Amino acid sequence: MASCPLFLMTPRYPAALVDAGHYPPLAGSADLPTSRRPRPRPGRRYGYRCNSSSSSAPRDRPPRPRQQRQRSQRPGSRGDAVDPVGFLAKLGISDRAFAQFLRDRHKALKDRRWELCSRFIDLKEASSGFELLGMHRHRQHRIDFMEWAPGARYCSLVGDFNEWSATENCAREGHLGHDDFGYWFIILEDKLRDGQEPDEYFFQEYNYVDDYDKGDNGVDAEEIMHRMKEEYWEPGEIRSRKSQLEMVVKLYEQMFGPNGPQTEEELGEIPDAQTRYNEWKALQKADSSSLSPSYDIIDNLQPFDIFNVVTDRASFEKFQAKKPPLAYWVEMRKGRKAWLEKYVPTIPHKDKYRVYFNTPDGALERVPSWATYVLSDAEGKQSYAVHWEPPPEEIYKWRFGRPKVKGSLRIYESHVGISGSEQKVSSFQEFTSKVLPHIKYAGYNAVQLIGIVEHKDYSSVGYKVTNYFAVSSRFGTPDDFKKLVDEAHGLGLVVLLDIVHSYASADELVGLSLFDGSNDCYFHSGKRGHHKYWGTRMFKYDDVDVLHFLLSNLNWWVTEYQIDGFQFHSLSSMLYTHNGFSTFTGAMEEYCNQYVDKDALIYLILANEMLHDLHPDIITIAEDATFYPGLCEPTTQGGLGFDYCVNLSVPEMWLWHLENVPEREWSMNKIMKVLVSRNQNMLSYVENHNQSISGRKSFAEIILNSGKFLIRSVDDGLMEASLLKIIKLITFTTSGGAYLNFMGNEFAHPNRVEFPMSSNDYSFRLANRQWELLDKGFHKHFFDFDKDVMSLDENERIISRGSPSIHHCNDTSMVICFTRGPFLFVFNFNPEVSYQSYHVGVDEAGEYQVILNTDETKYGGRGELKSSQYVRRTCDKRVDGCRNSLELSLPSRSAQVYKLVRILRI
C-alpha cells in the first residue's frame, strides 16, 4: 500500500475528506390558507414592546406557561447561557484564531438577528412567509397573490383564468404595486355570476372550508347586530358609543348642574382630588342600581401602573367570564354554498398560471418562486404553476399523529421514482402501498426521502431543485404525498426529507436563476454565484429576503406536509467559497480562513434555532464532508445546532478497501480508527445512494462480481459474501445513535442505480429495484440477517448506548473485539483462518450468550459455531489489559454478538 487515503491519516479532531467524492447532480454528464388571517406585509417595520422601569415591582404577574419554561430549559436553547466558544473546551480544541472567528461570527449573528427582527419581528414570523406569499384564498371572495421580485418594474399573473393576458390582474406602481423591498401584491376578485347582485356589505366574508355550509342560513346583518346588543352587552354598556361627548356632558352636569359656569371666574375653586373622589364614592354607594363595574385607582404616591388597579371580586369575575362577540360575526360569514351561488372562482382548482415580469431587459414569464404545485407542458420545455385548491370534501384529512423515535434512529433512505420493479417512474401511491410496509417489516423506524422537491432534470436525482415549495409532480399530487407521510406515521415511521439549500438549479425558465431579470435576486453575482464544478447557483445567505425564503421553506414542509426532520445536503458546498473542492488536512486554520462563508454558517444556526424552537421534536442532520467543528453542538455554545452529522469517512473507507486493498491485507486498527474517531451524534452507513450512482457500483456488485473475494455457493446457485454482512454489522454497532441504509441494500441489491440520461439512451433498465430477489438465495439470507440486526437494536437499544470500548484489535489475526454496555462484539475478518480457541478480554466476569451470529445457516453461513458454544463463562486470566477473559470459537469471516446474561461476583 504505497498510497494512503486522507481518511486514514489524521486521527485528530476534526479530520476531513475532500468533497470531490460526494457526487454532484448528473445532468449533462388542509385547511384554508392561513393568509386569510390579517397579517403584516413583508417589508413593514414594527415596533418593539418595551418594559418601562418602575420603582415598584409589579404584583401578581402571570407565571410563564409550562411549555415555554420547558423549552427555555432545553439543552442548547436560548435560555442557556451564551458562550460563543463554549464547545471548544469540550472538544479539546485550543486555537486562538478559530476562537476569535467564532466570536466574530457570534457578533455577526446578532446583527443578522436584528436585521430579521426589524423586518419580521422574530424567527417565527421570518419563517412563515408561505402564509402570505404565493397564492392564497382570502375570506372576502378573492385570491391574493404576492411575489418577491425587486428587479422587476411591472408584474402580473397570466394563465388559463385570463387567457394568458399580461395586462389583466396586474400589479404595478400605484396599483397594488410593490413595496420598498420589492414585494408585488395582486388581488384577483372572484367573478360575479350573471343575474347576481354584489354583496351589500363590502366586508362580507365567506367560510370556504371549515363547516363550509355554516352561515348559509340567511341571517340578516341588522338582526345579528340587534342580537349582539341584546345578548352580549349589559344595559348601559354601549351607551357611550353613541356619542363621544355624551359621557363628558353627563359628568359635567353631575358636578356643576344643568347651568354650569361658563367662565373660569364663575367656575371658582375646584375641590382637591381626594374630596371629589370621596363625593363620587358616596354617590356610587347611594346608586345601588348601577350595573357598571366599580374600578378604583389606589393612589399611594407611587408611579401609575396597571397593577395598581383593583376591583371588587364580583365585577372582576363578571368581566373575565365575558368572551369577545366573535360568534355573532362568524354567524354573519356566509358559507361555501352561498359563495358558489353568487361567484365563480377567479382561478379554478388545477388552473395553470405563471407570473409575468417587465424588466429593464425585456418581458419574462416565470414559475412563481412560492408555487406549491408545478407541471411541465406536453413537450417538456416550459413549466407552469398549478393552482391547488381542492373543494373541502376532497382535501386530505390527516389520520395519524407524529411518532417519536425511542432510542436510536434507523433510517431507510429511499427515492420514490426508482422504488418500483418496473422500468418507469414510480409514484407516491405505489411507494405508499408497496414500499412503506416493507420498511416497517424490515425493522427501520425512519424513512428518508430524496428527490421529493420539484426538479426539472430527473437525472439529477432531485438535487438540482427548481421549485422549493412544490413536491415533484412526476410522482403525484400534493395530496398523494400527504397520504404517504400520513401512512408512514401510522406505521410508526418518522419521515425525513433530504433538503438542498446549499445550491439551486441554474435553469432560467423554471428555477430561481435570473428570476426577476437580475443576476443577484436570490444568488450571488459573479463567480461566487456559480458552483465551481456543478454548474448550479449559490444562494446569497446575507440577504434578509433570501433568509426569509429559505427559513420559510423549511417551516413549510414541516407545517404543510408534517415532515419530521431534514438532512441538509452537501454543506461543504455552501460553507466554503471553493465549494469544498480543496485538500483538507484537519488544521483549524482551514475552518476560519478567507474561504469560509460566515453568512452560510449563520444561516444554518438560524435554521436550527427556528426549527427546534417551533418544532421541539424535529430532527436535523448535517451532511458535511469536511466535518466542520461544532456541527452538533448547541448554538448557545458556538455550535451549529444539528442533532446528527453524517460520517462520510466510513463509506469512503470501505469503498477504498474493497477496490484497492487485498482482503488479507486489511488493517483492523485503521478500520476501527475511522469507525469510532467521531462516534458521538454520528450517523453511519456502509453505502447510501452515493455509492451506487454516478457510474459507481454497489458494494454487493463489487463483492459478488469482482472475483477478488473468496465466495461459496448456496441455494439456487447464488453466491454468498459473508464479508458484506460483517461490514454492515461493525458499521452499525459502532455508529453514534443513527444508522442509514439505502433502498435495496438490506437484501444486497446486485446492481447500481443509473438514472435515464443521454449516455444510456434514457433507459430505465437500472432505474428501479429488483424486489423479486427478496425471496431468492443469498438475497433472502442477507435480508433475514439485516432484519434481525434492526430487531436486535429495537429490543436492546444497542447503538443508543455509550461509545464503543475497544479491547482487542489485531492486524495479524484480523480480529476485532469491543464492548458497548453489556454487549460484546467479536469480528473475525480473516477470509481463510478460523480460530477454535481465541482469548479476548472483558472487564465484567460472568456468562456471555450469543444473541447474533453471522455464520448461522439461516443467514447463508456455514453454521460452524454449534449451539453448545453459544454460552461462554469468563475466566480470571488477564487478556488485553482486562481483568477477565473469554475463550471463543471464531469462524473465518464471521461476527458474533454476545450479551452478559449473568454476572459472577468474586
Coordinates of N, CA and C in Angstrom, one line a residue, residues 618-771:
I618 N -38.2 18.1 16.2 CA -37.6 18.0 14.9 C -36.3 17.3 14.9
I619 N -35.9 16.7 13.8 CA -34.6 16.0 13.7 C -33.8 16.7 12.5
T620 N -32.6 17.2 12.8 CA -31.8 17.8 11.8 C -30.5 17.1 11.7
I621 N -30.1 16.8 10.4 CA -28.9 16.0 10.2 C -28.0 16.8 9.2
A622 N -26.7 16.9 9.5 CA -25.8 17.7 8.7 C -24.9 16.7 7.8
E623 N -24.9 16.9 6.5 CA -24.0 16.2 5.6 C -22.9 17.1 5.2
D624 N -21.7 16.9 5.9 CA -20.6 17.8 5.6 C -19.3 16.9 5.5
A625 N -18.7 16.9 4.3 CA -17.6 16.1 4.1 C -16.3 16.6 4.9
T626 N -16.4 17.9 5.3 CA -15.2 18.5 6.0 C -15.3 18.4 7.5
F627 N -16.4 17.9 8.0 CA -16.6 17.8 9.5 C -16.3 19.1 10.2
Y628 N -17.1 20.2 9.8 CA -16.9 21.5 10.4 C -17.0 21.4 11.9
P629 N -16.1 21.9 12.7 CA -16.2 21.8 14.2 C -17.5 22.4 14.7
G630 N -18.1 21.7 15.6 CA -19.3 22.2 16.3 C -20.6 21.9 15.5
L631 N -20.6 21.0 14.6 CA -21.8 20.7 13.8 C -23.0 20.4 14.8
C632 N -22.7 19.5 15.7 CA -23.8 19.0 16.6 C -23.8 19.6 18.0
E633 N -23.1 20.7 18.2 CA -23.0 21.4 19.4 C -24.1 22.5 19.5
P634 N -24.6 22.8 20.7 CA -25.7 23.8 20.9 C -25.3 25.2 20.3
T635 N -26.2 25.9 19.7 CA -25.9 27.2 19.1 C -25.5 28.2 20.2
T636 N -26.0 28.0 21.5 CA -25.6 28.9 22.5 C -24.1 28.7 22.9
Q637 N -23.5 27.6 22.5 CA -22.2 27.3 22.9 C -21.2 27.4 21.7
G638 N -21.7 28.1 20.6 CA -20.9 28.3 19.5 C -21.0 27.3 18.4
G639 N -21.9 26.3 18.6 CA -22.1 25.2 17.6 C -23.1 25.6 16.5
L640 N -23.4 24.7 15.6 CA -24.4 24.9 14.6 C -25.8 24.4 14.9
G641 N -25.9 23.5 15.9 CA -27.2 23.1 16.5 C -27.8 21.9 15.8
F642 N -27.1 21.1 15.0 CA -27.6 19.9 14.4 C -27.7 18.8 15.4
D643 N -28.7 17.8 15.2 CA -28.8 16.7 16.1 C -27.8 15.6 15.7
Y644 N -27.6 15.4 14.4 CA -26.7 14.4 13.9 C -25.8 14.9 12.8
C645 N -24.7 14.3 12.5 CA -23.9 14.7 11.3 C -23.5 13.3 10.7
V646 N -23.4 13.3 9.4 CA -23.1 12.1 8.6 C -21.6 11.9 8.6
N647 N -21.2 10.7 8.9 CA -19.8 10.3 8.9 C -19.5 9.8 7.5
L648 N -19.1 10.7 6.6 CA -18.8 10.3 5.2 C -17.5 9.6 5.1
S649 N -16.7 9.5 6.1 CA -15.4 8.8 6.1 C -15.7 7.3 6.0
V650 N -16.7 6.8 6.6 CA -16.9 5.4 6.7 C -17.2 4.7 5.4
P651 N -18.2 5.2 4.6 CA -18.4 4.5 3.3 C -17.2 4.7 2.3
E652 N -16.5 5.9 2.4 CA -15.3 6.0 1.6 C -14.2 5.1 2.0
M653 N -14.1 4.8 3.3 CA -13.1 3.9 3.8 C -13.4 2.5 3.3
W654 N -14.6 2.0 3.4 CA -15.0 0.7 2.9 C -14.8 0.6 1.4
L655 N -15.2 1.6 0.7 CA -15.0 1.5 -0.8 C -13.5 1.4 -1.2
W656 N -12.7 2.2 -0.5 CA -11.3 2.2 -0.8 C -10.7 0.8 -0.5
H657 N -11.1 0.2 0.6 CA -10.6 -1.2 0.9 C -11.1 -2.2 -0.1
L658 N -12.3 -2.1 -0.5 CA -12.9 -3.1 -1.4 C -12.2 -3.0 -2.8
E659 N -11.9 -1.8 -3.2 CA -11.4 -1.6 -4.6 C -9.9 -1.7 -4.7
N660 N -9.2 -1.4 -3.6 CA -7.7 -1.2 -3.7 C -6.9 -2.1 -2.9
V661 N -7.5 -2.7 -1.9 CA -6.6 -3.5 -0.9 C -7.1 -5.0 -0.9
P662 N -6.1 -5.9 -1.1 CA -6.5 -7.3 -1.0 C -7.0 -7.6 0.4
E663 N -8.0 -8.5 0.5 CA -8.7 -8.7 1.7 C -7.8 -9.1 2.9
R664 N -6.8 -9.9 2.5 CA -5.9 -10.4 3.6 C -5.0 -9.3 4.2
E665 N -4.9 -8.1 3.5 CA -4.0 -7.0 3.9 C -4.8 -5.9 4.6
W666 N -6.1 -6.1 4.9 CA -6.8 -5.1 5.6 C -6.3 -4.8 7.0
S667 N -6.2 -3.6 7.4 CA -5.7 -3.2 8.7 C -6.9 -2.9 9.6
M668 N -7.0 -3.8 10.7 CA -8.1 -3.6 11.6 C -8.0 -2.3 12.4
N669 N -6.7 -1.9 12.7 CA -6.6 -0.7 13.5 C -7.0 0.6 12.7
K670 N -6.7 0.6 11.4 CA -7.1 1.7 10.6 C -8.6 1.7 10.4
I671 N -9.2 0.6 10.3 CA -10.7 0.5 10.1 C -11.4 1.0 11.4
M672 N -10.9 0.6 12.6 CA -11.6 1.0 13.8 C -11.3 2.5 14.1
K673 N -10.2 3.0 13.7 CA -9.9 4.4 13.9 C -10.9 5.3 13.2
V674 N -11.3 4.9 11.9 CA -12.2 5.6 11.2 C -13.6 5.4 11.7
L675 N -14.0 4.2 12.2 CA -15.3 3.9 12.7 C -15.7 4.7 14.0
V676 N -14.7 4.8 14.9 CA -15.0 5.3 16.2 C -14.4 6.7 16.5
S677 N -13.6 7.3 15.6 CA -12.9 8.5 15.9 C -13.9 9.6 16.2
R678 N -15.1 9.6 15.5 CA -16.1 10.6 15.7 C -17.4 10.0 16.0
N679 N -17.6 9.3 17.1 CA -18.7 8.5 17.3 C -19.9 9.3 17.8
Q680 N -19.7 10.3 18.6 CA -20.9 11.0 19.2 C -21.7 11.7 18.2
N681 N -23.1 11.4 18.2 CA -24.0 12.1 17.3 C -23.7 11.9 15.8
M682 N -23.1 10.7 15.5 CA -22.7 10.5 14.1 C -23.7 9.5 13.5
L683 N -24.1 9.8 12.3 CA -24.9 8.9 11.5 C -24.0 8.1 10.6
S684 N -23.9 6.8 10.7 CA -23.0 6.0 9.9 C -23.8 5.1 8.9
Y685 N -23.1 4.8 7.9 CA -23.7 3.8 6.9 C -22.6 3.2 6.1
V686 N -22.9 2.0 5.6 CA -22.0 1.3 4.7 C -22.0 1.9 3.3
E687 N -23.2 2.1 2.8 CA -23.4 2.8 1.5 C -24.8 3.4 1.4
N688 N -24.8 4.6 0.9 CA -26.1 5.2 0.6 C -26.2 5.3 -0.9
H689 N -27.1 6.2 -1.4 CA -27.2 6.3 -2.9 C -26.0 6.8 -3.6
N690 N -25.0 7.4 -2.8 CA -23.8 7.9 -3.5 C -23.0 6.7 -4.0
Q691 N -23.0 5.6 -3.3 CA -22.1 4.5 -3.6 C -22.6 3.7 -4.8
S692 N -23.8 3.9 -5.3 CA -24.3 3.1 -6.4 C -24.8 4.0 -7.5
I693 N -24.5 5.3 -7.5 CA -25.0 6.2 -8.5 C -23.8 6.9 -9.1
S694 N -24.0 7.5 -10.3 CA -22.9 8.3 -11.0 C -21.8 7.4 -11.4
G695 N -22.1 6.3 -12.0 CA -21.1 5.4 -12.6 C -20.4 4.5 -11.6
R696 N -20.8 4.5 -10.3 CA -20.1 3.7 -9.3 C -21.0 2.4 -9.1
K697 N -20.4 1.4 -8.5 CA -21.1 0.1 -8.3 C -21.5 0.1 -6.8
S698 N -22.6 -0.7 -6.6 CA -22.9 -1.0 -5.2 C -21.9 -2.0 -4.6
F699 N -21.9 -2.0 -3.3 CA -20.9 -2.9 -2.6 C -21.2 -4.4 -3.0
A700 N -22.5 -4.8 -3.0 CA -22.8 -6.1 -3.4 C -22.3 -6.5 -4.8
E701 N -22.4 -5.5 -5.7 CA -21.9 -5.8 -7.1 C -20.4 -5.9 -7.1
I702 N -19.7 -5.2 -6.2 CA -18.3 -5.3 -6.2 C -17.8 -6.6 -5.6
I703 N -18.5 -7.0 -4.5 CA -18.1 -8.3 -3.9 C -18.5 -9.5 -4.7
L704 N -19.7 -9.5 -5.3 CA -20.1 -10.7 -5.9 C -19.5 -10.9 -7.3
N705 N -19.2 -9.8 -8.0 CA -18.8 -9.9 -9.4 C -17.3 -9.6 -9.6
S706 N -16.5 -9.1 -8.6 CA -15.2 -8.8 -8.9 C -14.2 -9.9 -9.0
G707 N -14.6 -11.1 -8.3 CA -13.7 -12.2 -8.4 C -12.5 -12.1 -7.4
K708 N -12.4 -11.0 -6.6 CA -11.3 -10.9 -5.7 C -11.5 -11.5 -4.3
F709 N -12.7 -11.9 -4.1 CA -13.0 -12.4 -2.7 C -13.4 -13.9 -2.8
L710 N -13.1 -14.6 -1.7 CA -13.5 -16.0 -1.5 C -15.0 -16.1 -1.3
I711 N -15.6 -16.8 -2.2 CA -17.1 -16.9 -2.2 C -17.5 -18.4 -2.2
R712 N -18.7 -18.7 -1.7 CA -19.1 -20.1 -1.7 C -20.5 -20.1 -2.3
S713 N -20.9 -21.3 -2.8 CA -22.2 -21.5 -3.4 C -23.3 -21.8 -2.3
V714 N -24.5 -21.3 -2.5 CA -25.6 -21.6 -1.7 C -26.8 -22.0 -2.5
D715 N -27.9 -22.0 -1.9 CA -29.1 -22.5 -2.7 C -29.3 -21.7 -3.9
D716 N -29.9 -22.3 -4.9 CA -30.3 -21.7 -6.2 C -29.1 -21.2 -7.0
G717 N -27.9 -21.7 -6.6 CA -26.7 -21.3 -7.4 C -26.2 -19.9 -7.1
L718 N -26.8 -19.2 -6.2 CA -26.4 -17.8 -5.9 C -25.2 -17.8 -5.0
M719 N -24.4 -16.8 -5.1 CA -23.2 -16.6 -4.3 C -23.4 -15.9 -3.0
E720 N -22.8 -16.3 -2.0 CA -22.9 -15.5 -0.7 C -21.6 -14.9 -0.4
A721 N -21.7 -13.7 0.3 CA -20.5 -13.0 0.7 C -20.6 -12.6 2.1
S722 N -20.0 -13.4 3.0 CA -20.1 -13.1 4.4 C -19.4 -11.8 4.8
L723 N -18.5 -11.3 3.9 CA -17.8 -10.1 4.2 C -18.8 -8.9 4.3
L724 N -19.8 -8.9 3.4 CA -20.7 -7.7 3.4 C -21.5 -7.7 4.7
K725 N -21.8 -8.9 5.2 CA -22.6 -8.9 6.5 C -21.8 -8.4 7.7
I726 N -20.5 -8.7 7.8 CA -19.7 -8.2 8.9 C -19.3 -6.8 8.7
I727 N -19.2 -6.3 7.5 CA -19.0 -4.9 7.2 C -20.2 -4.1 7.7
K728 N -21.4 -4.6 7.4 CA -22.6 -3.9 7.8 C -22.8 -4.0 9.3
L729 N -22.5 -5.1 10.0 CA -22.7 -5.3 11.4 C -21.7 -4.4 12.2
I730 N -20.4 -4.3 11.8 CA -19.5 -3.5 12.5 C -19.8 -2.0 12.3
T731 N -20.2 -1.6 11.2 CA -20.6 -0.2 10.9 C -21.8 0.2 11.8
F732 N -22.8 -0.7 11.8 CA -24.0 -0.5 12.6 C -23.7 -0.4 14.1
T733 N -22.9 -1.3 14.6 CA -22.7 -1.4 16.1 C -21.7 -0.3 16.6
T734 N -21.0 0.4 15.7 CA -20.1 1.4 16.1 C -20.7 2.8 15.8
S735 N -21.9 2.9 15.3 CA -22.5 4.2 14.9 C -22.8 5.0 16.2
G736 N -23.0 6.3 16.0 CA -23.3 7.1 17.1 C -24.8 7.5 17.3
G737 N -25.6 6.5 17.4 CA -27.0 6.7 17.6 C -27.9 6.8 16.4
A738 N -27.3 6.7 15.2 CA -28.1 6.8 14.0 C -27.4 5.9 12.9
Y739 N -28.2 5.3 12.1 CA -27.7 4.4 11.0 C -28.6 4.6 9.8
L740 N -28.0 4.5 8.6 CA -28.8 4.6 7.4 C -28.5 3.5 6.4
N741 N -29.5 3.1 5.7 CA -29.4 2.1 4.7 C -30.2 2.5 3.4
F742 N -29.6 2.4 2.3 CA -30.2 2.8 1.0 C -31.1 1.7 0.5
M743 N -32.2 2.1 0.0 CA -33.3 1.2 -0.5 C -32.7 0.1 -1.4
G744 N -32.9 -1.2 -0.9 CA -32.5 -2.4 -1.7 C -31.2 -3.0 -1.1
N745 N -30.4 -2.2 -0.4 CA -29.2 -2.7 0.2 C -29.4 -3.6 1.3
E746 N -30.6 -3.6 1.9 CA -30.9 -4.5 3.0 C -31.0 -6.0 2.5
F747 N -31.2 -6.2 1.2 CA -31.1 -7.5 0.7 C -30.0 -7.6 -0.4
A748 N -29.0 -6.8 -0.2 CA -27.8 -6.8 -1.1 C -28.2 -6.7 -2.6
H749 N -28.8 -5.6 -2.9 CA -29.2 -5.4 -4.3 C -28.0 -5.5 -5.2
P750 N -28.0 -6.3 -6.3 CA -26.8 -6.6 -7.0 C -26.4 -5.5 -8.0
N751 N -27.3 -4.6 -8.4 CA -27.0 -3.7 -9.4 C -26.9 -2.3 -8.9
R752 N -26.2 -1.4 -9.6 CA -26.1 0.0 -9.2 C -27.4 0.7 -9.7
V753 N -27.5 2.0 -9.4 CA -28.6 2.8 -9.9 C -28.0 3.7 -11.0
E754 N -28.8 3.8 -12.1 CA -28.4 4.7 -13.2 C -29.7 5.3 -13.7
F755 N -29.8 6.6 -13.5 CA -31.0 7.3 -14.0 C -30.9 7.5 -15.5
P756 N -32.1 7.6 -16.1 CA -32.1 7.8 -17.6 C -31.5 9.1 -18.0
M757 N -30.5 9.0 -18.9 CA -29.9 10.2 -19.4 C -29.4 9.9 -20.8
S758 N -28.7 10.9 -21.4 CA -28.3 10.8 -22.8 C -27.3 9.7 -22.9
S759 N -26.4 9.4 -21.9 CA -25.4 8.4 -22.0 C -25.9 7.0 -22.1
N760 N -27.1 6.8 -21.6 CA -27.7 5.4 -21.7 C -29.0 5.4 -22.5
D761 N -29.1 6.4 -23.4 CA -30.3 6.5 -24.3 C -31.6 6.6 -23.5
Y762 N -31.5 7.2 -22.3 CA -32.6 7.5 -21.5 C -33.3 6.2 -21.1
S763 N -32.6 5.2 -20.7 CA -33.1 3.9 -20.4 C -33.4 3.8 -18.9
F764 N -34.5 3.1 -18.5 CA -34.9 2.9 -17.2 C -34.5 1.5 -16.7
R765 N -33.6 0.9 -17.4 CA -33.2 -0.5 -17.0 C -32.6 -0.6 -15.6
L766 N -31.8 0.4 -15.2 CA -31.2 0.4 -13.9 C -31.8 1.4 -13.0
A767 N -32.9 2.0 -13.4 CA -33.6 3.0 -12.5 C -34.8 2.4 -11.8
N768 N -34.5 1.2 -11.2 CA -35.6 0.5 -10.4 C -34.9 -0.4 -9.4
R769 N -35.7 -1.1 -8.7 CA -35.2 -2.1 -7.6 C -35.8 -3.4 -7.9
Q770 N -35.0 -4.5 -7.8 CA -35.4 -5.8 -8.1 C -36.0 -6.5 -6.8
W771 N -37.2 -6.2 -6.5 CA -37.8 -6.7 -5.2 C -38.0 -8.2 -5.3

